Coordinates of C-alpha atoms and ligand atoms in Angstrom, one line a residue:
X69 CA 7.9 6.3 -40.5
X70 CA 8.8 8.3 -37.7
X71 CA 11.4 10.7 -36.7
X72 CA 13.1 7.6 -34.9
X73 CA 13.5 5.9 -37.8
X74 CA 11.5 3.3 -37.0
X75 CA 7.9 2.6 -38.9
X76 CA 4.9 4.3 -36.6
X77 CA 3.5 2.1 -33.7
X78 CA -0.3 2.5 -32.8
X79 CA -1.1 5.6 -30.7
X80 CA -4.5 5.2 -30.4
X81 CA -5.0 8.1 -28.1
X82 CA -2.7 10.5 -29.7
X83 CA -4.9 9.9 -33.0
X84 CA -7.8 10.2 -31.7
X85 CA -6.6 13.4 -29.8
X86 CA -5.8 14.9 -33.2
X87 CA -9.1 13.8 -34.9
X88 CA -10.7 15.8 -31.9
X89 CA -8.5 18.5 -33.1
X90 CA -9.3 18.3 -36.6
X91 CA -13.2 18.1 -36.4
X92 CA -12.7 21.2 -34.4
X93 CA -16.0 20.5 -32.2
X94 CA -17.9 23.8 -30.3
X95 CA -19.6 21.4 -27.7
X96 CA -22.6 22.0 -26.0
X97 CA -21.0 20.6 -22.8
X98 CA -17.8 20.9 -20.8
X99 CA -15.2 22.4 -21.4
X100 CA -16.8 25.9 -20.7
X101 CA -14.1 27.6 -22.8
X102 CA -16.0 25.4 -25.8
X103 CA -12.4 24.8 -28.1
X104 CA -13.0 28.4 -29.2
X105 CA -9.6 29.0 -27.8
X106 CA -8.5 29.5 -31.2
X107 CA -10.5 32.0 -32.3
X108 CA -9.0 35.6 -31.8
X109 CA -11.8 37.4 -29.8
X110 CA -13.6 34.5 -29.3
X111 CA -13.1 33.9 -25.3
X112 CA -13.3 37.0 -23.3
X113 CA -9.4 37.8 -22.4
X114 CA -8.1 35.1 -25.0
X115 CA -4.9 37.0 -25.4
X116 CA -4.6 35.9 -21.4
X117 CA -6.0 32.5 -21.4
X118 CA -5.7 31.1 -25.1
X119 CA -2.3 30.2 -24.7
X120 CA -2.9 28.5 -21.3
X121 CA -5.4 26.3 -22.7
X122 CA -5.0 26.0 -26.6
X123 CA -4.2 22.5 -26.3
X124 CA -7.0 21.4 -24.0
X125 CA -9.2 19.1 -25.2
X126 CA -11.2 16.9 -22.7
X127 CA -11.5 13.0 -23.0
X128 CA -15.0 12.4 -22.1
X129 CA -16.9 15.0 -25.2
X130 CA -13.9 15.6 -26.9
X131 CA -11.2 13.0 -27.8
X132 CA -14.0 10.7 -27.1
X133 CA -17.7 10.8 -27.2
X134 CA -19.4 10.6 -23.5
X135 CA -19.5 6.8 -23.6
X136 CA -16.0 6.3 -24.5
X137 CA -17.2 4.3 -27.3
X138 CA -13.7 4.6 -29.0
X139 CA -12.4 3.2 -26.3
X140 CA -9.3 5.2 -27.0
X141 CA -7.7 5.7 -23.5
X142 CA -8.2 1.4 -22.5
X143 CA -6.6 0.5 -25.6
X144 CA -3.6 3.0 -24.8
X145 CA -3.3 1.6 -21.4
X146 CA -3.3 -1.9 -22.5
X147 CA -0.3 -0.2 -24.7
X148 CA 1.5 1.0 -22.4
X149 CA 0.4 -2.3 -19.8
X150 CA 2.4 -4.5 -22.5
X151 CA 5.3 -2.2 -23.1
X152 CA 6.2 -2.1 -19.5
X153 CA 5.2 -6.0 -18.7
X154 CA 2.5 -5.1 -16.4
X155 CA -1.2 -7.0 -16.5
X156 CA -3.2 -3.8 -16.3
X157 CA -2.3 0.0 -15.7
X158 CA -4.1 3.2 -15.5
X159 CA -3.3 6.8 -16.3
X160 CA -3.2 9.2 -13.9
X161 CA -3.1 13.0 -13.9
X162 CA -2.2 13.2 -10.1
X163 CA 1.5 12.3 -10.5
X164 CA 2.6 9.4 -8.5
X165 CA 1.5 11.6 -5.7
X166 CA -2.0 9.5 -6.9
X167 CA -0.3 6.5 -8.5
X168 CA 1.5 5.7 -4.3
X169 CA -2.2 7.0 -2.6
X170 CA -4.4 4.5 -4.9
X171 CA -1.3 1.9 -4.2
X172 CA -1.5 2.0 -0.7
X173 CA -5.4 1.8 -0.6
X174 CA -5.0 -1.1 -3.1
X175 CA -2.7 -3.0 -0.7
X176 CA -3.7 -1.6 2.4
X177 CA -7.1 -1.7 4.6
X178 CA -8.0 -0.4 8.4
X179 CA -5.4 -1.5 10.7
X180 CA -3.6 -3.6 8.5
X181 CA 0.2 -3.3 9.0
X182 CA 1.9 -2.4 5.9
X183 CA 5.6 -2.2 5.6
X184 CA 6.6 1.2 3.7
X185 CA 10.0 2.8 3.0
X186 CA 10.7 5.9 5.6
X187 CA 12.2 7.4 2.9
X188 CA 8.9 7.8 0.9
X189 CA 7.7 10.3 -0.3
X190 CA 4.9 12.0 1.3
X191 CA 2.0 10.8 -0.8
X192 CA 2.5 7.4 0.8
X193 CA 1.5 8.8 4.1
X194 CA -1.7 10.2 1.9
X195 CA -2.2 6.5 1.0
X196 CA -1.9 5.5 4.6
X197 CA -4.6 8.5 5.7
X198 CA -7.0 7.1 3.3
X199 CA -6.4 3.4 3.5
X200 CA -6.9 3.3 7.6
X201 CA -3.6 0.9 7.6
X202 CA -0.6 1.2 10.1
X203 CA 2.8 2.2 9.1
X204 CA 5.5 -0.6 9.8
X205 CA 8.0 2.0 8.9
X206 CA 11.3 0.4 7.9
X207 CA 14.2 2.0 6.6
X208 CA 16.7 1.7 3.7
X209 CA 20.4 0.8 4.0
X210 CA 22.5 4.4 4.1
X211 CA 26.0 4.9 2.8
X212 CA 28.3 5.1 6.1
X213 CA 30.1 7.9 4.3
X214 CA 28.2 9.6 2.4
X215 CA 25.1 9.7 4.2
X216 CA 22.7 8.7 0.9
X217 CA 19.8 5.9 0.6
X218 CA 21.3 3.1 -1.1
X219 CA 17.8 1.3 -0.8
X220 CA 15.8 -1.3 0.7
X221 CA 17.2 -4.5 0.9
X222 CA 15.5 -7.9 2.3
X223 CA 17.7 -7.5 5.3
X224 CA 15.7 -4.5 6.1
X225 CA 12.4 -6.8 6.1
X226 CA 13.6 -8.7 9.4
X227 CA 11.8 -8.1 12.0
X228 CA 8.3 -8.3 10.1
X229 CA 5.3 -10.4 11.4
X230 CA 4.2 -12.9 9.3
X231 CA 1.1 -10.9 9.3
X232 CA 2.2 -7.7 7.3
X233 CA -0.3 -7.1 4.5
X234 CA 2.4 -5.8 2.2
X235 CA 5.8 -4.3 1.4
X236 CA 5.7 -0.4 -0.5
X237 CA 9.6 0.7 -1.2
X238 CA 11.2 3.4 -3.0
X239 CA 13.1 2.6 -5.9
X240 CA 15.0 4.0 -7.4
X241 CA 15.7 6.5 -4.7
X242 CA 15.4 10.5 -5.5
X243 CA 19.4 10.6 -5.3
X244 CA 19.7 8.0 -7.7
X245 CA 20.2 4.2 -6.0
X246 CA 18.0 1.6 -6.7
X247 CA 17.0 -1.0 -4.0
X248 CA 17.6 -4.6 -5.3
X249 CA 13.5 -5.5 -6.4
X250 CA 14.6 -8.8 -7.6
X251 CA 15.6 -10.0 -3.9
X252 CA 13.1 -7.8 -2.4
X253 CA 10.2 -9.6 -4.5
X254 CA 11.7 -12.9 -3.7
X255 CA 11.5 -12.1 -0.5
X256 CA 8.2 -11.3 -0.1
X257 CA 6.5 -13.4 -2.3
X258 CA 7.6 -16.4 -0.3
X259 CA 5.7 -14.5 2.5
X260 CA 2.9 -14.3 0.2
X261 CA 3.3 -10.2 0.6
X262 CA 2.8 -8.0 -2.5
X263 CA 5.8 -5.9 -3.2
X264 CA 5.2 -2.4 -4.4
X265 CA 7.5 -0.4 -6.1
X266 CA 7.7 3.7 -6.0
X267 CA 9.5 4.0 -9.0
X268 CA 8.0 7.8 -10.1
X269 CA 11.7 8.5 -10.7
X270 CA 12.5 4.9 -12.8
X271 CA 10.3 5.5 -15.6
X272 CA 12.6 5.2 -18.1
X273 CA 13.6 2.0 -16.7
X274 CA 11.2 -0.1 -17.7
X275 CA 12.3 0.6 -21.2
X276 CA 15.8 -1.2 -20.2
X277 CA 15.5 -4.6 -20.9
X278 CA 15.0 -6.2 -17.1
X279 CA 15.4 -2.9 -15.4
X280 CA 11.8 -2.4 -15.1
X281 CA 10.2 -3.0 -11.5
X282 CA 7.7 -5.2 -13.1
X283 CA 10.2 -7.4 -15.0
X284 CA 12.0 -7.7 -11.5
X285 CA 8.9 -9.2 -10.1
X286 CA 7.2 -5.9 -8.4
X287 CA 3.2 -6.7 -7.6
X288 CA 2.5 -3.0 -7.8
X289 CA 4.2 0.1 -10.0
X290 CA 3.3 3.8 -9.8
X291 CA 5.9 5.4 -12.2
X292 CA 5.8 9.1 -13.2
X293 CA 5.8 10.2 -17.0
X294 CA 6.6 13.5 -16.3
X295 CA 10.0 13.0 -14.5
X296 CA 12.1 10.7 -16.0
X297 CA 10.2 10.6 -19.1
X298 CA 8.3 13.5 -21.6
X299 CA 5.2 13.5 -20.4
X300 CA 3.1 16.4 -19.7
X301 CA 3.0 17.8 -16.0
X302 CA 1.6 15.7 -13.3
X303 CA 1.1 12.3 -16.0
X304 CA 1.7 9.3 -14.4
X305 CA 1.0 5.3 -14.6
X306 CA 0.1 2.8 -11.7
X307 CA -0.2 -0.8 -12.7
X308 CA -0.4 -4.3 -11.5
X309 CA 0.4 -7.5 -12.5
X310 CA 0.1 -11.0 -11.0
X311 CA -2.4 -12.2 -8.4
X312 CA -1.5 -10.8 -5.3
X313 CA -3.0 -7.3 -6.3
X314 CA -6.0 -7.9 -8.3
X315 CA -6.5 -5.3 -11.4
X316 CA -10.0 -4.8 -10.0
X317 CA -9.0 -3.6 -6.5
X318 CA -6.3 -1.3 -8.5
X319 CA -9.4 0.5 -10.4
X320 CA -11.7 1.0 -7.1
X321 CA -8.7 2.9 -5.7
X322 CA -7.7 4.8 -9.1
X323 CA -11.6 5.8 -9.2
X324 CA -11.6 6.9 -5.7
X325 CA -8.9 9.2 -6.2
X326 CA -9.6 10.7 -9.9
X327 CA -11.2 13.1 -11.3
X328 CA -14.5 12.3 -13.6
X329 CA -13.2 15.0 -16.2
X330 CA -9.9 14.1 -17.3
X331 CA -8.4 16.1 -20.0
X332 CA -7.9 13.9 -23.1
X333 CA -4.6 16.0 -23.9
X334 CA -2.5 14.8 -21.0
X335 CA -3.8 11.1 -21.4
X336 CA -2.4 11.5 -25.3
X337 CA 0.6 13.0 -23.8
X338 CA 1.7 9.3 -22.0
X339 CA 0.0 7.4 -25.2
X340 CA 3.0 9.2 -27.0
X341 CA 5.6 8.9 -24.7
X342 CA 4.6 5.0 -24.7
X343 CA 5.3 5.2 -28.5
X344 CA 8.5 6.6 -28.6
X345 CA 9.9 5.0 -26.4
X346 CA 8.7 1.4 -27.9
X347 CA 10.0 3.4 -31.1
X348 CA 13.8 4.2 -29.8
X349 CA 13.3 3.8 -26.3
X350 CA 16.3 1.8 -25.7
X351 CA 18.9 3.1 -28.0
X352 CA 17.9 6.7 -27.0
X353 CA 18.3 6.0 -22.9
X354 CA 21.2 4.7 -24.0
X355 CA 22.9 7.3 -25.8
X356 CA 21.2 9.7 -22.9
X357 CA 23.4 7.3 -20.1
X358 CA 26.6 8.2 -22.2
X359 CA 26.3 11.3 -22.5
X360 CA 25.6 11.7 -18.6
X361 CA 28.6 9.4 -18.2
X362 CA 30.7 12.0 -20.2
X363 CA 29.5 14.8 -17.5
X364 CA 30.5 12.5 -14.6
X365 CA 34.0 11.3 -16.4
X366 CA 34.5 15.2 -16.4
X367 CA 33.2 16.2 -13.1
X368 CA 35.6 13.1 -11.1
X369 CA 38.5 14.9 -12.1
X370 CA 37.4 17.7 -9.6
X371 CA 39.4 17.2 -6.8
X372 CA 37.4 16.2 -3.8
X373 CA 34.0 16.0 -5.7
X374 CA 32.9 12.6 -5.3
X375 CA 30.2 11.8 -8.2
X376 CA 27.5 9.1 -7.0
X377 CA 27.4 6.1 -9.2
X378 CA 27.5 2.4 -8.8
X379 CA 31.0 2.0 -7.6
X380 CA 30.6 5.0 -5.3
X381 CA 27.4 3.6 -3.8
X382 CA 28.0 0.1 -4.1
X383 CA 24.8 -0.7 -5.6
X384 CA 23.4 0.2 -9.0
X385 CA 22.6 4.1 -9.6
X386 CA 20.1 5.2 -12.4
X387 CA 22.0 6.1 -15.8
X388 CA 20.4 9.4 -16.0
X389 CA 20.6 10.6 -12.4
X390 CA 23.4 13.2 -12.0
X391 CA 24.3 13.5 -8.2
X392 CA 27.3 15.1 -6.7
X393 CA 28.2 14.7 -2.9
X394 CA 30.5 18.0 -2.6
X395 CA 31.9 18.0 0.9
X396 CA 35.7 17.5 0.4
X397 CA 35.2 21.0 -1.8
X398 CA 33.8 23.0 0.9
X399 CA 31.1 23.9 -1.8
X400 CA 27.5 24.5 -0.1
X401 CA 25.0 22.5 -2.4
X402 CA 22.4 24.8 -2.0
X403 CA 24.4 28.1 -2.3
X404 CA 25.5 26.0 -5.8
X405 CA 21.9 24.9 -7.0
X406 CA 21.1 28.8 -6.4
X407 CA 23.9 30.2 -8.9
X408 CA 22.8 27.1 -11.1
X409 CA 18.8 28.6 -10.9
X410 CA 19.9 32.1 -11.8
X411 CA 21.5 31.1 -14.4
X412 CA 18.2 29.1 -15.8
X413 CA 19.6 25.4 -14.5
X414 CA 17.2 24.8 -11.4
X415 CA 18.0 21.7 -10.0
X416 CA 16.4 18.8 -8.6
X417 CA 17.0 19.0 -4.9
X418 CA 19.9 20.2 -3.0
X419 CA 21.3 20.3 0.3
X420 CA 24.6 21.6 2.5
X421 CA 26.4 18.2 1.3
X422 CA 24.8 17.5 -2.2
X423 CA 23.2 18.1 -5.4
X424 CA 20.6 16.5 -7.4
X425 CA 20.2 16.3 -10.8
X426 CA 17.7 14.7 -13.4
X427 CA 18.8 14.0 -16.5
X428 CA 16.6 12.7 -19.3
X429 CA 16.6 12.1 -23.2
X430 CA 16.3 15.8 -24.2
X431 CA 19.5 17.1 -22.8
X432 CA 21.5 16.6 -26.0
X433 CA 25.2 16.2 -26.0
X434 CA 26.2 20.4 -26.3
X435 CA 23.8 20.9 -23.0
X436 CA 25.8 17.7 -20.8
X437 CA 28.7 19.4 -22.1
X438 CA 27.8 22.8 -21.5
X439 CA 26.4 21.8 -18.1
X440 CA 29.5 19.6 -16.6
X441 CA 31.6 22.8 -17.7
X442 CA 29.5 25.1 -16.0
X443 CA 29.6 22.9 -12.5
X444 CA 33.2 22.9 -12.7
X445 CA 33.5 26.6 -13.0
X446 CA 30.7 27.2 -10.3
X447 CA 32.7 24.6 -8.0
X448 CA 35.7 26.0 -8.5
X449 CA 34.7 29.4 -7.8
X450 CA 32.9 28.5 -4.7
X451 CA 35.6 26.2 -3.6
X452 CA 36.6 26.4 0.2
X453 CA 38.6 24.1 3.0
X454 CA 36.9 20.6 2.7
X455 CA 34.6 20.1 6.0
X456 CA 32.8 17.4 7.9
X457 CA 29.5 16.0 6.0
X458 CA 26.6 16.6 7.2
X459 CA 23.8 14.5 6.3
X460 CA 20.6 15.5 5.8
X461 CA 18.7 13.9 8.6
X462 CA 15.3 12.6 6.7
X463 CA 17.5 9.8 4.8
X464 CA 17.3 8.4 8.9
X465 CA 14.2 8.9 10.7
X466 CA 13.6 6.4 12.9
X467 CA 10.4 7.5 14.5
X468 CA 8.2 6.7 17.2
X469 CA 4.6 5.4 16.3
X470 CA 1.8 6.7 18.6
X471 CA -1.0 6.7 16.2
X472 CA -1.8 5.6 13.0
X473 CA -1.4 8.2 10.1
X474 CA -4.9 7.9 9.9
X475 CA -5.9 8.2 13.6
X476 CA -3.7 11.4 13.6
X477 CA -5.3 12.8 10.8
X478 CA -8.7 12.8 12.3
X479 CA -7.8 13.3 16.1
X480 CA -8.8 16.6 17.3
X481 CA -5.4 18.9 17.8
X482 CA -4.4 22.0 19.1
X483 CA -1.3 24.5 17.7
X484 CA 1.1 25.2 20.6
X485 CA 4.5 26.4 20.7
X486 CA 7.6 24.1 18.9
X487 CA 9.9 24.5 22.1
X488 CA 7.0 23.0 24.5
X489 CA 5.7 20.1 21.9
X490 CA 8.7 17.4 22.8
X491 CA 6.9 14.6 23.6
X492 CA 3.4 15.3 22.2
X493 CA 2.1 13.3 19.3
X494 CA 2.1 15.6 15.8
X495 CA -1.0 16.0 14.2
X496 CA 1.2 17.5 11.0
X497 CA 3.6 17.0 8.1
X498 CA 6.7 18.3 8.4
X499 CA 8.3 17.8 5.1
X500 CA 11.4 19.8 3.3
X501 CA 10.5 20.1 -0.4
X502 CA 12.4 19.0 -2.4
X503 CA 12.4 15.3 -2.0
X504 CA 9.1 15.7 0.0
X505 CA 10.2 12.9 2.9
X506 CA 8.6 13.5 5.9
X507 CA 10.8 14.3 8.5
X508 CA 7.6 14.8 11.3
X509 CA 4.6 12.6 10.5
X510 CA 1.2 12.6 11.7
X511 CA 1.0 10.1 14.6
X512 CA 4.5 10.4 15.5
X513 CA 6.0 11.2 18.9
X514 CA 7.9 14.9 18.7
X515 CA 11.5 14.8 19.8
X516 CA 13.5 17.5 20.7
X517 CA 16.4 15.7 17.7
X518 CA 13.7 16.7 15.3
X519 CA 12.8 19.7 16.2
X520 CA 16.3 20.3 16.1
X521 CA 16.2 18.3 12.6
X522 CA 13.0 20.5 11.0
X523 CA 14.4 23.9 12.2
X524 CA 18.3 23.0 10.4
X525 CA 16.0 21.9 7.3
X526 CA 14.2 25.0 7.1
X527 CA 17.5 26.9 6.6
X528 CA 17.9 25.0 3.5
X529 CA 14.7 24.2 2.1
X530 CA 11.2 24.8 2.2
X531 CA 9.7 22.6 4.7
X532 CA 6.1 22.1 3.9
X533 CA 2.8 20.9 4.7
X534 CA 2.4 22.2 7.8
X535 CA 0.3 25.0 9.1
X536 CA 2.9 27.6 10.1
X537 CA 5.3 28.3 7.7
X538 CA 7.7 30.0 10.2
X539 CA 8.0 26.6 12.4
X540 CA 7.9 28.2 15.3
X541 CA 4.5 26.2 16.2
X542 CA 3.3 23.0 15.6
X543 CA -0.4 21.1 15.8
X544 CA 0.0 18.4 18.0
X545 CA -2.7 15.6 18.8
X546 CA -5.0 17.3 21.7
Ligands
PLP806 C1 9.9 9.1 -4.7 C2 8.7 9.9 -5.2 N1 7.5 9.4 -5.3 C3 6.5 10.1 -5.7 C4 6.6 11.4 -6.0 C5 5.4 12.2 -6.5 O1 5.5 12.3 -7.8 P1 4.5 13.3 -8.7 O2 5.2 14.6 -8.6 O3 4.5 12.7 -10.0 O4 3.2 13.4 -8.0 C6 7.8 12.1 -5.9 C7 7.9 13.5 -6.2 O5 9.0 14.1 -6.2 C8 8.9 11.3 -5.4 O6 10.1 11.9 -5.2

């Protein structure tokens, strides 16, 4: 039995992860700190690095021999394949920042056109990069008030040639919405395009009965453990199912991206997440939902805080998702995620108009309640005359398309002032972080709007991935 309540399912990598442990193995082979990490003495500086590492054992020589004769991890993704209602899935230890790059170079080839979400995250432009195809960027359907994704919807597919090699979308979206997949699948599966589905934030979703983006008819599914779910940092799943996205070409891109030594640890870390949540899964994302409910029947009684849920947006938000669109309280967002971080409650992501807040099956009900007190207070106590919104602009790039991702990434370039680069092509990211949506992509015409746009975001945020920190240059396609 376990702590759920519920007799043990099989966690074939989690037990053979503690075997490893058990036989307490002092390889002659990687890892070069040889298990000995819990030996007092025995690694020079243990008292430094022992508790970094104590849990580090490898897959390949350590949870498993070097031929994977257990076959340990393929019979935890064919686990975690059936749980979710995919065909096959593989682990990852690059986040969905790997799940969306192997996705796109699954779906995606030299010059073909794929359609992908503008508000992706910026790993999708990664996938483009490495998969040689060509942005057909299109862009989700934004809340006339509020200024928020409410997702992709098949209106936002019009326009596309019959030619597009495949749809990628964001769902749900990092403030919460989730796009319609059902009609988005439809949709393209009567074009004969494979839908795939960003859902690094959804995780727990697929543990919903029909929430999942596979059980809505998604082709493709790169989900994060670590976010929504209790994996360790940086796990994550990308699966397939159906015919329009073979298994095979799924693997090609997985190995292309991966490491050859992964470490056994984290892979056990989503085997046991997988369990529990077959386990208790549902009745625990449940309970988590009502107690986040409680925190938002508390915070809409805070005059002129509006709290984004479904009848707010108009389409369905995710349960656990706490976001607040503060406005009408004259509250800054950011200036209330900073007073939230001193106080040990970082935040997801935060800007002048909102806050973002993840929510997940840990937070019991004394931290909800100690939380939606504490936002209150904090609101209160920053309160001031209600102003204009303003939203932030990356929910609504429309950009102009010079060059491919890929043809910008390789082009030769040259750094020149930011004032003098409106109407050169950018050879750089320009990405405020958090959510990590581009706001300047590689290939894309510079405007003196976002210039405007990135120099506003930097007063916020950190905008990153590009060379100069300061913005005050840019590399631009020579
Ligand atoms: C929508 C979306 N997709 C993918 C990622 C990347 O996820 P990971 O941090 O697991 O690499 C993020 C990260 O925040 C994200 O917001």
């Amino acid at each position: 039995m376990t702590d759920c309540g519920l007799p043990a399912v099989s966690t074939p990598l989690v037990d053979a992860w503690n075997r490893a442990r058990e036989r307490g193995a002092h390889p002659l082979q990687v890892p070069g700190h040889k298990n000995q990490y819990w030996r007092p003495g025995a690694v020079p500086g243990s008292d430094l690095l022992g508790p970094l590492i104590r849990d580090d054992i490898t897959l390949q020589g350590g949870v498993d021999d070097n031929a994977y004769s257990g076959g340990y991890l393929l019979q935890a993704e064919a686990l975690w394949a059936r749980s979710v209602g995919a065909d096959h899935v593989r682990f990852l230890l690059g986040g969905s920042s790997q799940g969306n790059l192997a996705g796109l170079v699954a779906i995606g080839s030299p010059g073909a056109v794929v359609a992908v979400d503008r508000t992706s995250h910026r790993s999708a432009l990664s996938g483009l990069v490495v998969s040689g195809s060509m942005p057909a960027w299109i862009s989700p359907v934004i809340h006339p008030e509020l200024g928020l994704p409410l997702g992709v919807e098949p209106g936002c597919l019009a326009g596309l040639a019959p030619t597009t090699a495949a749809v990628f979308v964001t769902a749900p979206s990092y403030v919460g919405t989730i796009a319609d997949v059902e009609a988005l699948a439809r949709h393209c599966h009567d074009r004969g395009w494979p839908l795939a589905i960003d859902q690094a934030w959804g995780a727990h979703l697929a543990f919903l009965p029909g929430r999942g983006a596979f059980e809505q008819g998604a082709d493709l599914v790169t989900t994060s453990v670590h976010k929504a779910l209790m994996g360790y940092s940086a796990t994550a799943v990308v699966g397939v199912r159906g015919s329009l996205v073979q298994g095979r070409r799924l693997d090609q891109a997985v190995d292309l991206t991966t490491t050859t030594s992964p470490s056994g640890t984290l892979f056990a870390s989503i085997d046991a997440t997988r369990a529990i949540m077959d386990q208790c899964g549902q009745r625990e994302i449940e309970r988590a939902a009502a107690r986040v409910e409680a925190m938002r029947v508390r915070l809409r009684r805070v005059a002129g805080l509006v709290v984004v849920d479904d009848a707010v947006a108009g389409v369905p938000c995710d349960p656990l998702k706490l976001t607040l669109w503060l406005p009408r309280t004259g509250v800054n967002g950011s200036v209330l995620a900073q007073a939230l971080w001193q106080l040990g409650h970082g935040v997801e992501s935060s800007d002048l108009d909102s806050i973002v807040m993840t929510m997940t099956v840990v937070d019991d009900d004394a931290f909800c309640a100690q939380v939606a007190d504490l936002l209150v207070t904090l609101i209160e106590q920053q309160r001031q005359a209600p102003r204009p919104p303003a939203p932030a602009a990356l929910w609504q790039v429309t950009p102009e398309v010079v060059l491919s991702p890929r043809e910008a990434f390789f082009a030769p370039r040259r750094r020149i002032p930011m004032a003098e680069a409106i109407g050169e092509v950018s050879a750089e990211q320009f990405c405020p972080y958090p959510p990590g949506i581009p706001l300047l992509a590689p290939g894309e015409r510079v405007t003196a709007e976002i210039v405007r746009d990135i120099e506003q975001a930097g007063t916020f945020v950190r905008v990153a991935y590009c060379g100069d920190p300061t913005l005050r240059t840019i590399e631009v396609v020579a």
